[in-house]
CSV table of N, CA, C and O in Angstrom, one decimal:
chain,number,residue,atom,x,y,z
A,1,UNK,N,0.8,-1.2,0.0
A,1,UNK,CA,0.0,0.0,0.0
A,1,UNK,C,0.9,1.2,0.0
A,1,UNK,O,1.9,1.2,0.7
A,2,UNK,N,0.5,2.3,-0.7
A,2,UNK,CA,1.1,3.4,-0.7
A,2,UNK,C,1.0,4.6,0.2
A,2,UNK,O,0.0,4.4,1.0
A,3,UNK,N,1.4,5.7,0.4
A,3,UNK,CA,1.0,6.7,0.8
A,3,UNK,C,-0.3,7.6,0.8
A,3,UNK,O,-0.5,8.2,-0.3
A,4,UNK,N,-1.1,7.9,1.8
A,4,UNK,CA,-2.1,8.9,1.6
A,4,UNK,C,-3.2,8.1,0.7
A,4,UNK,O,-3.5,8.6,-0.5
A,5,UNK,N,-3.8,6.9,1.2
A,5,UNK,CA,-4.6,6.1,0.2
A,5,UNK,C,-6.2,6.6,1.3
A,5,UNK,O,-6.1,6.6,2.5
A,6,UNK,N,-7.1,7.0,0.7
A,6,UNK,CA,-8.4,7.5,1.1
A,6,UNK,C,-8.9,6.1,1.1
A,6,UNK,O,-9.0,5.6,0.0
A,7,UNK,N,-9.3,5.3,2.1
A,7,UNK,CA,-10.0,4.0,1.7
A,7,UNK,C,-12.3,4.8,2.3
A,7,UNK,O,-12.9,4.6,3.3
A,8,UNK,N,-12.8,5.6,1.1
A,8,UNK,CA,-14.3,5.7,1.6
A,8,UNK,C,-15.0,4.8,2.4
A,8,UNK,O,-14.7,3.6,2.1
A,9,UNK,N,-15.7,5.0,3.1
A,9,UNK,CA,-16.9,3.7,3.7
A,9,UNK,C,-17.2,2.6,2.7
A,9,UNK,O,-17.6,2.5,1.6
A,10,UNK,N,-16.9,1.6,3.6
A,10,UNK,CA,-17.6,0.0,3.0
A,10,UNK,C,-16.6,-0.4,1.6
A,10,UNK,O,-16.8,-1.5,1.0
A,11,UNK,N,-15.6,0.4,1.1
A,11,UNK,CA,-14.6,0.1,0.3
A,11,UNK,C,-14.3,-0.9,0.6
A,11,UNK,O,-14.5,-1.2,1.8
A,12,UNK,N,-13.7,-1.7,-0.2
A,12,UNK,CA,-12.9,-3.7,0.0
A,12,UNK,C,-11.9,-3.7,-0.8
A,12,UNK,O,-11.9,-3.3,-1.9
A,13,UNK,N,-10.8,-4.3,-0.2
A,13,UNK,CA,-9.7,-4.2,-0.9
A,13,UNK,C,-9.3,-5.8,-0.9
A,13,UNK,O,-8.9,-6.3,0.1
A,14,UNK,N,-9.3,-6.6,-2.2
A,14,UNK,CA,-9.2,-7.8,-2.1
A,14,UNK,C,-7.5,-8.1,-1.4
A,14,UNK,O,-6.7,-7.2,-1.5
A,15,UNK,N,-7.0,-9.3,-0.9
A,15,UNK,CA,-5.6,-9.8,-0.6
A,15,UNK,C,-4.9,-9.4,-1.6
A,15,UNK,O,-5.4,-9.2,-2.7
A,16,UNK,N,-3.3,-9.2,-1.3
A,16,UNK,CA,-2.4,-9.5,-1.8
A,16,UNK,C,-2.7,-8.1,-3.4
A,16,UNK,O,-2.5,-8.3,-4.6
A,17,UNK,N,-3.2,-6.9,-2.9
A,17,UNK,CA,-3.5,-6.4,-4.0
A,17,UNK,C,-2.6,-4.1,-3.8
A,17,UNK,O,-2.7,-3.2,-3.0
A,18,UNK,N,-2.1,-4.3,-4.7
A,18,UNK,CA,-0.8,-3.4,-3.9
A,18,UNK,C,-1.8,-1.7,-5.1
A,18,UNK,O,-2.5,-1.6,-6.1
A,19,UNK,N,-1.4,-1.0,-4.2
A,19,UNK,CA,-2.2,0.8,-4.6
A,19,UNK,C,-1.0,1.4,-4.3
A,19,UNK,O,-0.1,1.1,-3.6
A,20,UNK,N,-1.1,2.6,-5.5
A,20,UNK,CA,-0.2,3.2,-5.3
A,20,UNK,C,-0.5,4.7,-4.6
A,20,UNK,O,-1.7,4.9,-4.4
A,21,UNK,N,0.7,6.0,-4.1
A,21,UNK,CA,-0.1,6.6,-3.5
A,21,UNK,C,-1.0,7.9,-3.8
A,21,UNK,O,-1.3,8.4,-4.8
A,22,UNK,N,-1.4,8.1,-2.7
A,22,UNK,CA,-2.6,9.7,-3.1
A,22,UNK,C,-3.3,8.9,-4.1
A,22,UNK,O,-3.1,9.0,-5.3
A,23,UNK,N,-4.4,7.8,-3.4
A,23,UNK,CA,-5.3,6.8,-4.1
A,23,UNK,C,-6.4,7.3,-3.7
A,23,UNK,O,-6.4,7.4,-2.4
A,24,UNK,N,-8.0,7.9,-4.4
A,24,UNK,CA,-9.4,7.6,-3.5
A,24,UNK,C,-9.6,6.7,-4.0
A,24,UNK,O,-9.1,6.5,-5.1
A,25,UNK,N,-10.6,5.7,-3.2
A,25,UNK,CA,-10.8,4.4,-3.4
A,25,UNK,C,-12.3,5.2,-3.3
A,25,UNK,O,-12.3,6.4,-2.9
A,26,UNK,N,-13.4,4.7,-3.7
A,26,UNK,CA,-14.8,5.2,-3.5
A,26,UNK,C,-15.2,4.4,-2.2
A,26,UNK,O,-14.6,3.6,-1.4
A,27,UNK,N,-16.7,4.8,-2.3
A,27,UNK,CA,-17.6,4.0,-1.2
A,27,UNK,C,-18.1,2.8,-2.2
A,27,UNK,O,-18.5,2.8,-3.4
A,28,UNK,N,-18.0,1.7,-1.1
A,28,UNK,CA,-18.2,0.4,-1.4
A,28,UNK,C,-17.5,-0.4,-2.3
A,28,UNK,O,-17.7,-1.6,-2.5
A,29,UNK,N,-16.4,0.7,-3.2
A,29,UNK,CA,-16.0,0.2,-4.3
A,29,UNK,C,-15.0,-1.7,-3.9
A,29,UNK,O,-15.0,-2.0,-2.7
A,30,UNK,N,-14.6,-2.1,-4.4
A,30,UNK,CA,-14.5,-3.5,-4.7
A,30,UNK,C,-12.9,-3.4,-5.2
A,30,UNK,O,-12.9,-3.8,-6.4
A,31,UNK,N,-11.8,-3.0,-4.8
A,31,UNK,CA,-10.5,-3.4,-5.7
A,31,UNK,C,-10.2,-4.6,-5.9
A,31,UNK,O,-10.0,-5.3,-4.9
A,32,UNK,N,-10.0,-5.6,-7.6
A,32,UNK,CA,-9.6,-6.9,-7.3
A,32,UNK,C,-8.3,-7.0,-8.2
A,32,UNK,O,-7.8,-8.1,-8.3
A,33,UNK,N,-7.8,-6.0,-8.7
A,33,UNK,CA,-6.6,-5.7,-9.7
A,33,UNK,C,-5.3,-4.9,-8.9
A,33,UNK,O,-5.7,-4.2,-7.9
A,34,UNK,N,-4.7,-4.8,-9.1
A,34,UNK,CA,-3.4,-3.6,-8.3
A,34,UNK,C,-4.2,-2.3,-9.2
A,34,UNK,O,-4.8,-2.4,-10.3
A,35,UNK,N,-3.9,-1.1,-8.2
A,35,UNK,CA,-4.1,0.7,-8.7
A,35,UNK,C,-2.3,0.7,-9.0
A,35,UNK,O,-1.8,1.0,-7.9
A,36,UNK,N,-1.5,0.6,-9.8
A,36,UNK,CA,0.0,1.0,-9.6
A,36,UNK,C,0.6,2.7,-9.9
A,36,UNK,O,1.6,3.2,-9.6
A,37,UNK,N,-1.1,3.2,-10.7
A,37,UNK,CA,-0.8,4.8,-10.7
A,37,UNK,C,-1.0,5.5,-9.6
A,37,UNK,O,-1.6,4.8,-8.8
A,38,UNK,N,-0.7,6.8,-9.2
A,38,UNK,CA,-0.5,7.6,-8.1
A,38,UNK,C,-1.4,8.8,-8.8
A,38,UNK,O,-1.6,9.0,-9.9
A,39,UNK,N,-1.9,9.3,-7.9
A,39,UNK,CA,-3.2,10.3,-7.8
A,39,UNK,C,-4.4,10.1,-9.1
A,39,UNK,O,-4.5,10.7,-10.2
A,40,UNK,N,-5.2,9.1,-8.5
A,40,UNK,CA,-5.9,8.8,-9.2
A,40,UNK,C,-7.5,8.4,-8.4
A,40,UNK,O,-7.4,8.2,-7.2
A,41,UNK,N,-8.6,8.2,-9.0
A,41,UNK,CA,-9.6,8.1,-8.0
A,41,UNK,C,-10.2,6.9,-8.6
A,41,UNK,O,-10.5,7.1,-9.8
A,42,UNK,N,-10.6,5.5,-7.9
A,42,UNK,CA,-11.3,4.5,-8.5
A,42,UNK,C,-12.7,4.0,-7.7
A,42,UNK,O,-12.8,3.7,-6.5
A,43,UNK,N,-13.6,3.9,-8.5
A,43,UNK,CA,-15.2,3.5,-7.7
A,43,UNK,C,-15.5,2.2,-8.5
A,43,UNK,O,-14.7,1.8,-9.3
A,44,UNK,N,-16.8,1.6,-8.3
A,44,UNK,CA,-17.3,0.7,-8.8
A,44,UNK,C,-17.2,-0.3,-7.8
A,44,UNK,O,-16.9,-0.1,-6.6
A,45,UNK,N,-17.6,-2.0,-8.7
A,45,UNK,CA,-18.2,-3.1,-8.7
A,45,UNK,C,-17.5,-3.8,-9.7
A,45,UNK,O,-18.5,-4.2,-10.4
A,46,UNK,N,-16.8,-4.2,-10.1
A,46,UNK,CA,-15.1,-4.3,-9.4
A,46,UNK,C,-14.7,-2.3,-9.5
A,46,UNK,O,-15.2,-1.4,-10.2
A,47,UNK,N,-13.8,-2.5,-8.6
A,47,UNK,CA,-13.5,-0.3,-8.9
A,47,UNK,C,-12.7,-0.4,-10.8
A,47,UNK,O,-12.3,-1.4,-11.4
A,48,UNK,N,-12.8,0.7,-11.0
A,48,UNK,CA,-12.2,0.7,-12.4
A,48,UNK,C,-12.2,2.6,-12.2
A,48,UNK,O,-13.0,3.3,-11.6
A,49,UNK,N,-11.0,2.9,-12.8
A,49,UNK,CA,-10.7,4.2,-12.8
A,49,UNK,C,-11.8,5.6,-13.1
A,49,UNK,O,-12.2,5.7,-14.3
A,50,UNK,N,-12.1,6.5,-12.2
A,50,UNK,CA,-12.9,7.2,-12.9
A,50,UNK,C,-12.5,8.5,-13.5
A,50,UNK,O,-13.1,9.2,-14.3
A,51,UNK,N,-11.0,8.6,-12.7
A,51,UNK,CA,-10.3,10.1,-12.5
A,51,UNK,C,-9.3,10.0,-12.4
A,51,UNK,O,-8.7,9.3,-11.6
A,52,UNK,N,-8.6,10.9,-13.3
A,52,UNK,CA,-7.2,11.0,-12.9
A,52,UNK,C,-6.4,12.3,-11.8
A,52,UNK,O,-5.2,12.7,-11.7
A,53,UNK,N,-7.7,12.4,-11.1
A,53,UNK,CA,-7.3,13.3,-9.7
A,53,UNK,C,-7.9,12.3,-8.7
A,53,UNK,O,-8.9,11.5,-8.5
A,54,UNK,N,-6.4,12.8,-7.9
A,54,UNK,CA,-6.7,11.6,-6.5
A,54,UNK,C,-6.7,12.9,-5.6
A,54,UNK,O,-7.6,13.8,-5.6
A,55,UNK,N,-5.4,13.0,-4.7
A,55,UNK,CA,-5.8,13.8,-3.8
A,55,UNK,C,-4.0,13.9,-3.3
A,55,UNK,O,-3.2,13.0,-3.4
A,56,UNK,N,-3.8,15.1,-2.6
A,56,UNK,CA,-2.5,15.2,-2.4
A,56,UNK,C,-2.2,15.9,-0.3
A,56,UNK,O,-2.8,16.8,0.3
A,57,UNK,N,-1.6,15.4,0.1
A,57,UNK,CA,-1.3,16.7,1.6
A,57,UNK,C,-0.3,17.7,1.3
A,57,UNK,O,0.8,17.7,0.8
A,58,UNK,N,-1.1,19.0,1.8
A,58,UNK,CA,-0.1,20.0,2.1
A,58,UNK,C,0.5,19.8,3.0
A,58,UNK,O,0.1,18.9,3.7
A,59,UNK,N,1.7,20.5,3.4
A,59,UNK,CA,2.3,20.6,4.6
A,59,UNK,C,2.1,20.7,5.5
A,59,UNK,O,3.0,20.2,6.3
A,60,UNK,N,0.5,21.5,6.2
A,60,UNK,CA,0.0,21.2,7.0
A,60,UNK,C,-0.9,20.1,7.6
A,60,UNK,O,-1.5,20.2,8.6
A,61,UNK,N,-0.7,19.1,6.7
A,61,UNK,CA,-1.2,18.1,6.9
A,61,UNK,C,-3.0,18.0,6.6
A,61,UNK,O,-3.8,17.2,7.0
A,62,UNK,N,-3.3,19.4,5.6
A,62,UNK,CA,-4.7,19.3,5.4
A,62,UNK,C,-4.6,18.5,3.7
A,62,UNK,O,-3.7,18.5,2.8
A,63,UNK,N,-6.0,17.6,3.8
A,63,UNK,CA,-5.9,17.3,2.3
A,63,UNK,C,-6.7,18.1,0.9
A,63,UNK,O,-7.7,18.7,0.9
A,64,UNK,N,-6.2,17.9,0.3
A,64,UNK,CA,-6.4,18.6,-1.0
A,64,UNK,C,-6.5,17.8,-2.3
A,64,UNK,O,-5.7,16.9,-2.7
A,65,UNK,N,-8.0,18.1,-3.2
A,65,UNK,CA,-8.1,17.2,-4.3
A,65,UNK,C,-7.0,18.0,-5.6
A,65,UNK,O,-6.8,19.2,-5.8
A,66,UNK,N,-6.6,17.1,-6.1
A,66,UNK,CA,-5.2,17.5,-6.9
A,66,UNK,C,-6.2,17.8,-8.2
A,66,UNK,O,-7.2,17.2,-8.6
A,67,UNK,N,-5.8,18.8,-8.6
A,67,UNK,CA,-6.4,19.1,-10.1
A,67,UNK,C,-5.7,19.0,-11.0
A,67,UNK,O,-6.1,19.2,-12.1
């Protein structure tokens, strides 16, 4: 697992399955493939990519959707 990975409510992440970081995972979504890109956002039934904005931290530790 990577850095700064958003796992939303009821998300599942099957075994043995590696994300890379500044990942949203949606709600309820289903990972059963590796995410190996970084800032990116995936939802669904299996998840499948919807966005290529994930989300990043400032310095202060607040988070920020990356545009």
């Amino acid at each position: 697992m990577g850095g700064g990975i958003y796992l939303a409510p009821g998300a599942k992440i099957n075994e043995n399955i590696e994300i890379g970081n500044n990942v949203i995972i949606g709600s309820n979504a289903v990972v059963t493939k590796n995410i190996l890109e970084d800032h990116v956002t995936y939802a669904g039934i299996p998840a499948k990519k919807i966005s290529d904005k994930g989300f990043v931290f400032s310095q202060n530790n607040d988070t920020e959707i990356k545009s």
